[in-house]
PDB file of C-alpha atoms in Angstrom:
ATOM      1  CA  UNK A   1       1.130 -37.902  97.060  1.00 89.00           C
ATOM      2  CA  UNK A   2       1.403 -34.301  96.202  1.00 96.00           C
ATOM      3  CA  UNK A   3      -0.321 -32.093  93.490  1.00 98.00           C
ATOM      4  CA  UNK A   4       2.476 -30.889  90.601  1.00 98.00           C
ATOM      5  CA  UNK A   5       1.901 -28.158  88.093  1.00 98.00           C
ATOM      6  CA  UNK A   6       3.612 -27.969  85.502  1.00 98.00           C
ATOM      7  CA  UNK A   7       3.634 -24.588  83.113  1.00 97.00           C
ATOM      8  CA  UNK A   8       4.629 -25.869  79.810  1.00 93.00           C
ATOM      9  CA  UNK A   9       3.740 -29.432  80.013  1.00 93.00           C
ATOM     10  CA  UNK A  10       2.310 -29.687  76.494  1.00 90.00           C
ATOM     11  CA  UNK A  11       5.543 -30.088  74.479  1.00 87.00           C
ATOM     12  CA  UNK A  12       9.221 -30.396  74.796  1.00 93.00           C
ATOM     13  CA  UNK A  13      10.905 -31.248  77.889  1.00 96.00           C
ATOM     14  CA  UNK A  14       7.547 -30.551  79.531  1.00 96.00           C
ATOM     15  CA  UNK A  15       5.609 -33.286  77.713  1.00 96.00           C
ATOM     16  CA  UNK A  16       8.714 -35.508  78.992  1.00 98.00           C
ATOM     17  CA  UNK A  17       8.698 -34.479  82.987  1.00 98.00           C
ATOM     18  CA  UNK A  18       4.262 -35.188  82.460  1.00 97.00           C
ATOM     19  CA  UNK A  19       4.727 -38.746  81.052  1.00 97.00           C
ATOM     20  CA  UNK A  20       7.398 -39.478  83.646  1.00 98.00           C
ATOM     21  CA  UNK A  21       5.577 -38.317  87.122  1.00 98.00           C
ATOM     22  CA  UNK A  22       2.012 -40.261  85.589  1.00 97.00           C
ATOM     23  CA  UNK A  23       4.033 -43.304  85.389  1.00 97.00           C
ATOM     24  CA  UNK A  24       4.748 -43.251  88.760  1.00 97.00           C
ATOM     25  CA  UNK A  25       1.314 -43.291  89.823  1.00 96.00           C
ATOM     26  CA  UNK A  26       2.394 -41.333  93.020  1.00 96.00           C
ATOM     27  CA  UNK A  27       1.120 -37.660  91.909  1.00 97.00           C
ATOM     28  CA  UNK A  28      -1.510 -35.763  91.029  1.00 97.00           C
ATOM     29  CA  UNK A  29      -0.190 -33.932  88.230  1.00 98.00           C
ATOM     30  CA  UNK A  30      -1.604 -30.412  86.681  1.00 98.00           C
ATOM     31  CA  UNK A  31      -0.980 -28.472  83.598  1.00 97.00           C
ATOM     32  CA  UNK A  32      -0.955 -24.936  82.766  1.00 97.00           C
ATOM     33  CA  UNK A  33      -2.073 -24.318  79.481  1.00 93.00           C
ATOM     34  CA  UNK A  34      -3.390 -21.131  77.631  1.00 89.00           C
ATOM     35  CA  UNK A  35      -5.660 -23.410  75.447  1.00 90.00           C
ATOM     36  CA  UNK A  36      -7.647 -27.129  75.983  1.00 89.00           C
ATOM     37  CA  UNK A  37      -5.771 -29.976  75.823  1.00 92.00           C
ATOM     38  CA  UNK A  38      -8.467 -33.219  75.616  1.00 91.00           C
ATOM     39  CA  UNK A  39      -5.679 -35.861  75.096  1.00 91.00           C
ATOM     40  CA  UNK A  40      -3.959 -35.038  77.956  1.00 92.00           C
ATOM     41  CA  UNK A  41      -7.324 -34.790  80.489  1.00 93.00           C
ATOM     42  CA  UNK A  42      -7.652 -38.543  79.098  1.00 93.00           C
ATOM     43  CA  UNK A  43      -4.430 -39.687  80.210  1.00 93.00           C
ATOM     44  CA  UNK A  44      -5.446 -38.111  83.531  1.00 92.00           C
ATOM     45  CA  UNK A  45      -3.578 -35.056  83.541  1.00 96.00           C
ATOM     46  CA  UNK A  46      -5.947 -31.826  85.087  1.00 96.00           C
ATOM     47  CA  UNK A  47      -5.147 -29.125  82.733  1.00 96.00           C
ATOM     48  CA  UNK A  48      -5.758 -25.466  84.443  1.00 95.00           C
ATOM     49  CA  UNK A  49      -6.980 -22.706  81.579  1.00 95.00           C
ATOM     50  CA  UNK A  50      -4.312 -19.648  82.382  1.00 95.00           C
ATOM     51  CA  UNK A  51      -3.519 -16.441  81.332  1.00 94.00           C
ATOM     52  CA  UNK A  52       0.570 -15.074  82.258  1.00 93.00           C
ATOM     53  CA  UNK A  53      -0.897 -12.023  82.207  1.00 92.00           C
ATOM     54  CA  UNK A  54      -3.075 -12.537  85.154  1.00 95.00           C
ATOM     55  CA  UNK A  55      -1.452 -12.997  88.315  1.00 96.00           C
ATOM     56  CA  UNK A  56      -5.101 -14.076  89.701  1.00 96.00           C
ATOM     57  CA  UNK A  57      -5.477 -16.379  87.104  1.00 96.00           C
ATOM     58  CA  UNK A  58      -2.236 -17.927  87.801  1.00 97.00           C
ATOM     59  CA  UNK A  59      -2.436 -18.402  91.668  1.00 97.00           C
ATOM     60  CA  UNK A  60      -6.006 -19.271  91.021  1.00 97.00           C
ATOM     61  CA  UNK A  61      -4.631 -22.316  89.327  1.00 97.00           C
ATOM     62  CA  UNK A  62      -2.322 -22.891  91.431  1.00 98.00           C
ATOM     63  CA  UNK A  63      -4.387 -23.341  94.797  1.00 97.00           C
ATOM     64  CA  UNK A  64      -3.872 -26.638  96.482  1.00 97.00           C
ATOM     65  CA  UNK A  65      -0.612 -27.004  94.285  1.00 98.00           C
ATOM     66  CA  UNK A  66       2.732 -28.468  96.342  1.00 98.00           C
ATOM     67  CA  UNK A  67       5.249 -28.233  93.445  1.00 98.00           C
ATOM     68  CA  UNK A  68       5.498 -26.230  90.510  1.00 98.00           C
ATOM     69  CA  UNK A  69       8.130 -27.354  87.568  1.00 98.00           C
ATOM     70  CA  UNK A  70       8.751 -24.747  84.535  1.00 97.00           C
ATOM     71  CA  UNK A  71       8.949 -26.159  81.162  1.00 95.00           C
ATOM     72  CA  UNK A  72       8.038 -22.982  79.525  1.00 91.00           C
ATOM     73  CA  UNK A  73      10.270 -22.236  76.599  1.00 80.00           C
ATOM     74  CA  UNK A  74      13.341 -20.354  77.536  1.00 68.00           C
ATOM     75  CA  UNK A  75      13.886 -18.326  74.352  1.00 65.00           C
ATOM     76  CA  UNK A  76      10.155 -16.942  73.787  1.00 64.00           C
ATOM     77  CA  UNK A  77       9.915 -12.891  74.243  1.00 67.00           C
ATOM     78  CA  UNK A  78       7.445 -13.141  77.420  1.00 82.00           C
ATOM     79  CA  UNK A  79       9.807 -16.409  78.910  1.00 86.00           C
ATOM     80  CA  UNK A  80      11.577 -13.745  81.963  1.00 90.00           C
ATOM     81  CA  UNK A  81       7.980 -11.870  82.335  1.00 93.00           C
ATOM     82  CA  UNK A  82       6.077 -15.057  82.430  1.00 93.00           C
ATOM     83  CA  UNK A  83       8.338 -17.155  84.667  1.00 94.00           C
ATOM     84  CA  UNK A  84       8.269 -14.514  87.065  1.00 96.00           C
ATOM     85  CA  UNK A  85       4.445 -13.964  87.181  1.00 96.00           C
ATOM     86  CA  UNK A  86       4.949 -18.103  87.651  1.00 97.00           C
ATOM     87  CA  UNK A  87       6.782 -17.590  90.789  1.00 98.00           C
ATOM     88  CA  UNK A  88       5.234 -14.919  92.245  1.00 98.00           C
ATOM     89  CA  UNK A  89       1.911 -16.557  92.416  1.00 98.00           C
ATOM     90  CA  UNK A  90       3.319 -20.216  93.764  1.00 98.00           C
ATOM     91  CA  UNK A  91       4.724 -17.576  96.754  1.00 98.00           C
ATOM     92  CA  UNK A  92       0.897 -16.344  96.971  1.00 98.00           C
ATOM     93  CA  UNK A  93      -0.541 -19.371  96.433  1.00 98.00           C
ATOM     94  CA  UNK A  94       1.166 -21.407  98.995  1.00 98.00           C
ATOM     95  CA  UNK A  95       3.056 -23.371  96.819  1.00 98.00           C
ATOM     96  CA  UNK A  96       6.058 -25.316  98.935  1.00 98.00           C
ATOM     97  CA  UNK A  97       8.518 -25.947  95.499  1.00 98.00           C
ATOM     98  CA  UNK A  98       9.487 -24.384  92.832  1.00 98.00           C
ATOM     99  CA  UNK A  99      11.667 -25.434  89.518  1.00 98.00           C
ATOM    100  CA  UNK A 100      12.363 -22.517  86.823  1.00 97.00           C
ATOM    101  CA  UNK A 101      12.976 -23.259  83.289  1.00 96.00           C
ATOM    102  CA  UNK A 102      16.771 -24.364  82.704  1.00 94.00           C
ATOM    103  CA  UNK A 103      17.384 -27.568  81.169  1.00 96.00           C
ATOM    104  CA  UNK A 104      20.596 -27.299  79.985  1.00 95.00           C
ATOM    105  CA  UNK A 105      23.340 -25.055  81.224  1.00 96.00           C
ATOM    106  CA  UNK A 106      23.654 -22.769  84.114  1.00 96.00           C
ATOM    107  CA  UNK A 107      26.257 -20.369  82.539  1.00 96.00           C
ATOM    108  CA  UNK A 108      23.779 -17.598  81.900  1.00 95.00           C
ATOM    109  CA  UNK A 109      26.213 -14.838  81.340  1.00 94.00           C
ATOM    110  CA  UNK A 110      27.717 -16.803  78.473  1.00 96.00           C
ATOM    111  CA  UNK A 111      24.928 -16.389  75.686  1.00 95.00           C
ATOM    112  CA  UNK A 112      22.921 -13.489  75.767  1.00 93.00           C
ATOM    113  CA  UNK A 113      19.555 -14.750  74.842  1.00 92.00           C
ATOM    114  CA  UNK A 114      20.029 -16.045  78.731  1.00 93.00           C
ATOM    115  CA  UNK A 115      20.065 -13.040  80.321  1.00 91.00           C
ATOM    116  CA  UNK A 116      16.442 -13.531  81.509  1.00 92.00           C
ATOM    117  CA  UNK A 117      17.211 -16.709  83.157  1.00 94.00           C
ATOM    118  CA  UNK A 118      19.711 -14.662  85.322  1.00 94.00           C
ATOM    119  CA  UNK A 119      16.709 -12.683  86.391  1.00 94.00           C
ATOM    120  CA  UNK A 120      14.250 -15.459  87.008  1.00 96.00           C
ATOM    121  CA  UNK A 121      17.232 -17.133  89.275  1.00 97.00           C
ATOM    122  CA  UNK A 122      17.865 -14.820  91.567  1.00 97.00           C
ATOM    123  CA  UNK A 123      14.059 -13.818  91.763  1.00 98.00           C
ATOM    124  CA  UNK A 124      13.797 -17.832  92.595  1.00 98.00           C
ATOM    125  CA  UNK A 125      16.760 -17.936  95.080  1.00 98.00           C
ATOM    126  CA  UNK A 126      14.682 -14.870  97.241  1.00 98.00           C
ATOM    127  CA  UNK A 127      11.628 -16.714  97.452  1.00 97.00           C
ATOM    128  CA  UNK A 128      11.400 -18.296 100.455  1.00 96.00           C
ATOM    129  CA  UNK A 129      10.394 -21.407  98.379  1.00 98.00           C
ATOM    130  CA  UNK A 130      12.769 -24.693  97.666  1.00 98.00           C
ATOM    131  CA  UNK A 131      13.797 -24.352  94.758  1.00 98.00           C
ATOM    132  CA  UNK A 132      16.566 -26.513  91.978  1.00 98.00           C
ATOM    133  CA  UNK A 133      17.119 -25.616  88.513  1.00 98.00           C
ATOM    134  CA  UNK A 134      17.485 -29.125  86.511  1.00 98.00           C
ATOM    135  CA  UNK A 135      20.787 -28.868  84.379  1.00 98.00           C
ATOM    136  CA  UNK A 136      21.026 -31.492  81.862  1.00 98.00           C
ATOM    137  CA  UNK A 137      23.328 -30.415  79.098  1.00 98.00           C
ATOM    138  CA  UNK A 138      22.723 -30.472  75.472  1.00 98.00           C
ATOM    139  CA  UNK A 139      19.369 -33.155  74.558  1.00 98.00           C
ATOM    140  CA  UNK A 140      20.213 -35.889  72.319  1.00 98.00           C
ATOM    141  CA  UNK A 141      16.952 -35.647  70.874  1.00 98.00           C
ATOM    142  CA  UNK A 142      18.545 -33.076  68.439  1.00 97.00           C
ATOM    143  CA  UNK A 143      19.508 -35.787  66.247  1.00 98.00           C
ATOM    144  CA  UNK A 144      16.205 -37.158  66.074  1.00 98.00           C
ATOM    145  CA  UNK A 145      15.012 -35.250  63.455  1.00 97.00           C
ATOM    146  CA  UNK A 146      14.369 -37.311  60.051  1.00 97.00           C
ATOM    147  CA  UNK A 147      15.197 -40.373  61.117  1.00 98.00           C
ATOM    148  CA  UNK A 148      12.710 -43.431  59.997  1.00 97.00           C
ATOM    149  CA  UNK A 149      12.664 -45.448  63.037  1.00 96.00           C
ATOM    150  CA  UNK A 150      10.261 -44.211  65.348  1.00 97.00           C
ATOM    151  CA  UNK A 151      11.181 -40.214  65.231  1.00 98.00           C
ATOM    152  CA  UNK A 152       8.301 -39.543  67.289  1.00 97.00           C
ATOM    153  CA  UNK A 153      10.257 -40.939  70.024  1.00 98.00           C
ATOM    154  CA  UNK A 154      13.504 -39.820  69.197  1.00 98.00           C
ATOM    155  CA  UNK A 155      12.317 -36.480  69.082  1.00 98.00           C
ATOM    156  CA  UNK A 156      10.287 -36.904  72.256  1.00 97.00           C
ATOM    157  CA  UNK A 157       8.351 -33.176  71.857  1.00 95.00           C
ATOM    158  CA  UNK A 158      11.825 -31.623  70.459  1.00 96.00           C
ATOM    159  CA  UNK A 159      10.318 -29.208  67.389  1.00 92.00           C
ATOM    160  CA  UNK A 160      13.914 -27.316  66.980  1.00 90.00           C
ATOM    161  CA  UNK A 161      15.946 -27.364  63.868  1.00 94.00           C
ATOM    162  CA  UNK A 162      19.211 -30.304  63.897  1.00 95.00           C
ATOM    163  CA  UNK A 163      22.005 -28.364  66.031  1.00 96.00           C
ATOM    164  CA  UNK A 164      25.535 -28.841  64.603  1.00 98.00           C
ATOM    165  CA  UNK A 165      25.186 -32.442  63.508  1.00 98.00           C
ATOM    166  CA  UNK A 166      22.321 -33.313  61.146  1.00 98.00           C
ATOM    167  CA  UNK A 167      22.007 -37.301  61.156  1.00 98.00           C
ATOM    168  CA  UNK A 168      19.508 -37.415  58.001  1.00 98.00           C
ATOM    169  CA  UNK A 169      21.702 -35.228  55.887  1.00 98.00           C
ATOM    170  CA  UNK A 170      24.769 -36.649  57.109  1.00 98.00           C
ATOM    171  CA  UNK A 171      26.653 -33.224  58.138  1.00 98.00           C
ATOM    172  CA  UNK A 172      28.659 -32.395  61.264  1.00 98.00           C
ATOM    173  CA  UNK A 173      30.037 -28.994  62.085  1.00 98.00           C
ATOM    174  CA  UNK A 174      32.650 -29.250  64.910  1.00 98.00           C
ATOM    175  CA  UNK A 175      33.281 -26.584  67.135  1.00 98.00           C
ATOM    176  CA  UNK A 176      36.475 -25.657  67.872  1.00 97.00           C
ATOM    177  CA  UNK A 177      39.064 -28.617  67.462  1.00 96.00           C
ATOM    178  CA  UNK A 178      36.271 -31.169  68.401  1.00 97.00           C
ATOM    179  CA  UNK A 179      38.116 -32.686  71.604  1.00 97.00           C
ATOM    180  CA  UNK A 180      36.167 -30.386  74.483  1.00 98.00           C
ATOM    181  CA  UNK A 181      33.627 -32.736  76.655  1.00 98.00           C
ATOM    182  CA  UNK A 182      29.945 -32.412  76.407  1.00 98.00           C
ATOM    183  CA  UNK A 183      26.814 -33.610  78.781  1.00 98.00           C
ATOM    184  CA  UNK A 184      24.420 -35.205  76.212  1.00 98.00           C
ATOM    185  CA  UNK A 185      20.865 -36.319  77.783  1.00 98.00           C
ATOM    186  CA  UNK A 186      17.643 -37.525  76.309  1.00 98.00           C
ATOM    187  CA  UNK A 187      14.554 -36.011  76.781  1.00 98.00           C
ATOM    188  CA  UNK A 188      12.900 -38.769  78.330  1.00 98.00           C
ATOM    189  CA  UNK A 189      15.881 -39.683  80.990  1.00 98.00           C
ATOM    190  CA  UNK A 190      15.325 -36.605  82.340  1.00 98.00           C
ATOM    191  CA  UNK A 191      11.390 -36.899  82.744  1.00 98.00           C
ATOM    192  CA  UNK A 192      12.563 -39.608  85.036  1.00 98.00           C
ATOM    193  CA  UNK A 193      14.959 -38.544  87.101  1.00 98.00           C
ATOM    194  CA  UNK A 194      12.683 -35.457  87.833  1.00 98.00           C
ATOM    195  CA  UNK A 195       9.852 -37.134  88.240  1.00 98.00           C
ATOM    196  CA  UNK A 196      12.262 -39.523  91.187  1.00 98.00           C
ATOM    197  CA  UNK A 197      13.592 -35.954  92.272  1.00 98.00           C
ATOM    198  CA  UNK A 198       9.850 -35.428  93.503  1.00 98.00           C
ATOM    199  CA  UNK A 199      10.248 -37.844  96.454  1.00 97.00           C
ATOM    200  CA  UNK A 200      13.457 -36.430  97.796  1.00 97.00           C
ATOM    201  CA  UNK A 201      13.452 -34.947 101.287  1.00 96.00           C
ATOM    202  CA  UNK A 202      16.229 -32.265 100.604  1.00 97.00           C
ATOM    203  CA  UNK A 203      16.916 -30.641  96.982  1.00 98.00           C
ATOM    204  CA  UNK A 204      19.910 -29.353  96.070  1.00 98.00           C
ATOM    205  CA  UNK A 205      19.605 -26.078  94.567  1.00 98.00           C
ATOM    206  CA  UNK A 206      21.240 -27.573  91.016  1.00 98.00           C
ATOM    207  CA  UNK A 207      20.205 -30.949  89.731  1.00 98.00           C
ATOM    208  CA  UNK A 208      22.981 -32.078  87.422  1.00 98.00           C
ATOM    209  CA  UNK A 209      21.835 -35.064  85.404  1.00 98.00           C
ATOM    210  CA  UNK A 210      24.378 -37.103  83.271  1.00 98.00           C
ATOM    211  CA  UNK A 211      23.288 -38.875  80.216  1.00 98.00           C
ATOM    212  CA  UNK A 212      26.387 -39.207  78.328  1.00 98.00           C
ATOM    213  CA  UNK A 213      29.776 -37.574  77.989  1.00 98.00           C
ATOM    214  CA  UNK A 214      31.248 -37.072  74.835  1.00 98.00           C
ATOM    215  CA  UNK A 215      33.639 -35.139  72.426  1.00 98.00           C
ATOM    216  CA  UNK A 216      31.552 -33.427  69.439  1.00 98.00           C
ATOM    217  CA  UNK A 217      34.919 -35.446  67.803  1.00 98.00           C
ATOM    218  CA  UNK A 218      33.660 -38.833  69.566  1.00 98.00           C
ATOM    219  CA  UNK A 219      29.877 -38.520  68.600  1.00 98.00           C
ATOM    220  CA  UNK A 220      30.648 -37.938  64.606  1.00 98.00           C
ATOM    221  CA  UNK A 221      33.059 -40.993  64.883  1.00 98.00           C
ATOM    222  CA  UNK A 222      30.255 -42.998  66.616  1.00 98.00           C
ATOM    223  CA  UNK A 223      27.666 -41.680  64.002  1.00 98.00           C
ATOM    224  CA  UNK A 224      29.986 -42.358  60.890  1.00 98.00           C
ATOM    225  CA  UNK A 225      30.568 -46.360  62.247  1.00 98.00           C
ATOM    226  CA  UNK A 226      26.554 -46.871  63.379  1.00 98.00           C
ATOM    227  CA  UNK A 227      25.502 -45.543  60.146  1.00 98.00           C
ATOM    228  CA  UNK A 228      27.835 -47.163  58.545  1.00 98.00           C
ATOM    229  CA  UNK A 229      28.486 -43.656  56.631  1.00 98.00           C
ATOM    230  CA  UNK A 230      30.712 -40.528  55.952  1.00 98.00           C
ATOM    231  CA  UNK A 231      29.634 -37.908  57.154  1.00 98.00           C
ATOM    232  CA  UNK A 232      30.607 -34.612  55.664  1.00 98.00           C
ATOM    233  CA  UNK A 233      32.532 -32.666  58.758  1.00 98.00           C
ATOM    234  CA  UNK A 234      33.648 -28.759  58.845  1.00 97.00           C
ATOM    235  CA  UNK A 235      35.406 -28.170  62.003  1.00 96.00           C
ATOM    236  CA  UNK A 236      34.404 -24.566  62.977  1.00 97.00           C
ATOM    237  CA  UNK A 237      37.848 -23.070  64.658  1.00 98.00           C
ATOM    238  CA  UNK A 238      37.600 -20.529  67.930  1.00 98.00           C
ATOM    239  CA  UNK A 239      39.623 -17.938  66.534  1.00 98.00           C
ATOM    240  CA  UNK A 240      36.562 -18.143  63.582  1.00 98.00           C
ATOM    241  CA  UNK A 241      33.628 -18.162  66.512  1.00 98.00           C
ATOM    242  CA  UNK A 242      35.908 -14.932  67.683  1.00 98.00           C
ATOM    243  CA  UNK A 243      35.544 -13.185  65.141  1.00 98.00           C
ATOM    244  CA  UNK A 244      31.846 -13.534  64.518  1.00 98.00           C
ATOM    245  CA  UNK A 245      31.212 -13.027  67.851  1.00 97.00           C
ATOM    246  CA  UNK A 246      33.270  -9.179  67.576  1.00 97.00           C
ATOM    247  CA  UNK A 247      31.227  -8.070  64.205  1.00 96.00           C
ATOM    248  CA  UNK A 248      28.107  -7.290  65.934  1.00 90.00           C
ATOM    249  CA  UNK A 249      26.027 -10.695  64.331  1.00 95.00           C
ATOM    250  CA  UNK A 250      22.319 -10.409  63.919  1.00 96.00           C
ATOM    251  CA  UNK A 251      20.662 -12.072  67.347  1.00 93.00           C
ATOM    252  CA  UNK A 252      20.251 -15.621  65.680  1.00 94.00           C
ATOM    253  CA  UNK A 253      23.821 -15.886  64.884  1.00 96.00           C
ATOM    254  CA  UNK A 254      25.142 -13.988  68.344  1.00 96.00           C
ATOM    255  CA  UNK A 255      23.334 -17.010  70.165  1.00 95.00           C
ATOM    256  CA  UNK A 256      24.698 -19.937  68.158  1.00 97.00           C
ATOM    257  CA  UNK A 257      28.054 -18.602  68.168  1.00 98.00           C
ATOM    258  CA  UNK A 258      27.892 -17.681  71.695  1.00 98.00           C
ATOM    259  CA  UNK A 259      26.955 -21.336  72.317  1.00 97.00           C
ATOM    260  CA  UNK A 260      29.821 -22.744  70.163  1.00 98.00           C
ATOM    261  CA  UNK A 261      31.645 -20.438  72.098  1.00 98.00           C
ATOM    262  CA  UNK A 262      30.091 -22.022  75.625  1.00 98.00           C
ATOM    263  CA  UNK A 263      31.032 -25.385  74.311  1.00 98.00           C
ATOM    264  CA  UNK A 264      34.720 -24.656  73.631  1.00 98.00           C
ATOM    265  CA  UNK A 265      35.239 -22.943  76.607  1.00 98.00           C
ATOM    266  CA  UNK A 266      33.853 -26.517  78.891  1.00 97.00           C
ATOM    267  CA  UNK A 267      30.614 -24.864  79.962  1.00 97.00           C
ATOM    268  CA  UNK A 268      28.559 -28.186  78.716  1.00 98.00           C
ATOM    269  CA  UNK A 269      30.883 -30.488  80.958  1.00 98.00           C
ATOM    270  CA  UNK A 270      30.183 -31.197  84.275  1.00 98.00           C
ATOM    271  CA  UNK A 271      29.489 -33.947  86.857  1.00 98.00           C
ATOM    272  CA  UNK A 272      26.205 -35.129  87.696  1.00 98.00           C
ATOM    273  CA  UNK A 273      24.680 -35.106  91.817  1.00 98.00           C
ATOM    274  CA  UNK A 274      21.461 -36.453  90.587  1.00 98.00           C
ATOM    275  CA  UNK A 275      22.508 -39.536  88.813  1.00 98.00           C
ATOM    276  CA  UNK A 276      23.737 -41.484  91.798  1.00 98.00           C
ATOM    277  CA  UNK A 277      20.710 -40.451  94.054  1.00 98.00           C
ATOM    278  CA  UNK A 278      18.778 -43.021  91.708  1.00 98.00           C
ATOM    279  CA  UNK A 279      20.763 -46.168  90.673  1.00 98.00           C
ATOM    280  CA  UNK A 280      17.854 -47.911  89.170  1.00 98.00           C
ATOM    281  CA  UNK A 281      17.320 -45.002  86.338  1.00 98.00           C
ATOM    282  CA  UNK A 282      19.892 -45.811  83.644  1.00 98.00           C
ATOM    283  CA  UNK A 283      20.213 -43.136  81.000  1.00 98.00           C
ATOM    284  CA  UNK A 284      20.853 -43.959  77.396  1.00 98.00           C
ATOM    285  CA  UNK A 285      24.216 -43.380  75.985  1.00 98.00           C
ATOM    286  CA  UNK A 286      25.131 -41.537  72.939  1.00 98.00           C
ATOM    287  CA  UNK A 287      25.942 -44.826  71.465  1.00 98.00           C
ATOM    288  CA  UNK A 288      22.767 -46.280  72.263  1.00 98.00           C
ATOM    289  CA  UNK A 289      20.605 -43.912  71.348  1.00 98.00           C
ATOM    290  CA  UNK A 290      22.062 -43.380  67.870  1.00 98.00           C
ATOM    291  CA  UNK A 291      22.038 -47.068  67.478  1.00 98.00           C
ATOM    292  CA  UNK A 292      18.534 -47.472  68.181  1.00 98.00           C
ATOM    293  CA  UNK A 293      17.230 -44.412  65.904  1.00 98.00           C
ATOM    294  CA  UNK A 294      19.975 -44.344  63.228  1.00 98.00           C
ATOM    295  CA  UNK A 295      21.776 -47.989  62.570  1.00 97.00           C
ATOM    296  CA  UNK A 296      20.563 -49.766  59.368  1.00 94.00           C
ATOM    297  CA  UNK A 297      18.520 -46.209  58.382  1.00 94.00           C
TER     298      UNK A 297
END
């Protein structure tokens, strides 16, 4: 048994990687919050009160602490000052591993609302500490939103806006031609295979986990029969993503064009070195998880 922090735990991914290591009743498992959080001290969660502007209130916290896991959220304006603050105080603090804030794609240079993830890398790499970055593509629990059967759960902490295809209103918009591969991974499959990735001897420094592999084309098709609907599709053509992309777009639009742009281009398809560590974790499919969420709603 080991003592985990995890900075972020509250929602999101994080509230996913919390629920998995308490189910395995192997950890002692602490959260860094900058406010109380009651319900999670009763599901026996320790929740450290910290300030990211404190680096003694951080390695306060985290005395005692073997691993710490980032969930905080990549796209806040503190996320590159705060995840390094993280890091430097597991170094003073004694802390053994370390896992920044990722969870999805590696290919920083490709949007630039990553460029502080390029920064917290390298900072991670020169630690000293063992380090992975989990990489887990795009979450399926995008298309949770709206849904009637048990979105809670489909959402599993996601608070985002639909991305591309919006289930409840029926709408698709399909990058590029619609035939380029894409990782797709719930939420909650990844709370388990990090929470299994705590026991391992040796970690890679990238943790690719595999839910799914799919064509933006193939999901939509799957959607459309499990439905039993049409949905209304606008395929969104490079040399169009191109041209946004060169007329200087506000920073909203630069990042969801860059990341149509990242799709096209393969950066969401890879294989996984995680999956096969752990045969008894079986991640959902695309199928199955819009069947469970979507058919008959």
């Amino acid at each position: 048994m080991v003592t985990v922090a995890i900075a972020g735990g509250t929602t999101g991914i994080g509230s996913n990687v919390v629920r998995e290591i308490l189910a395995t009743k192997k950890h002692r498992v602490v959260v860094l919050s900058r406010s109380e959080r009651p319900a999670l001290e009763e599901k026996g969660v320790s929740v450290s009160l910290v300030d990211y502007s404190s680096a003694q209130s951080l390695e306060t916290a985290l005395q005692g602490v073997h691993t710490v896991i980032s969930c905080i959220w990549s796209y806040g304006p503190d996320f590159g000052t705060s995840q390094l603050a993280l890091l430097k105080a597991a170094e003073d603090a004694g802390v053994k591993r370390f896992v920044p804030s990722d969870w999805g794609t590696d290919h920083y240079g490709s949007v630039n609302a990553y460029a502080a993830k390029t920064t917290v890398w390298n900072a991670v790499k020169a630690s000293g500490l063992e380090y992975t970055r989990f990489i887990n593509g795009i979450w399926m629990n995008l298309w949770g939103l709206g849904t009637s059967r048990n979105e809670a759960e489909a959402l599993s902490g996601y608070a985002g806006p639909p991305f591309l295809i919006d289930m409840k209103k029926r709408t698709a918009l399909i990058p590029g031609d619609g035939s380029q591969k894409v990782v797709f991974t719930n939420m909650r499959d990844v709370g388990k295979f990090v929470a299994a990735s705590l026991d391992l001897q040796h970690w890679d420094p990238d943790s690719r986990i595999v839910g799914d592999e799919k064509s933006y084309a193939e999901v939509v098709d799957l959607a459309e029969s499990i439905t039993a609907a049409s949905f209304e599709k606008t395929h969104y053509p490079e040399s169009q993503i191109k041209t946004v992309l060169a007329g200087n777009p506000d920073p909203e639009q630069l990042f969801f064009h860059q990341f149509m742009q990242l799709i096209v281009d393969g950066g969401l398809e890879f294989k996984a070195n995680v999956n096969s560590k752990f045969p008894d974790i079986k991640p959902v499919s695309v199928e199955e998880y819009l069947t469970k969420y979507w058919k008959g709603v």
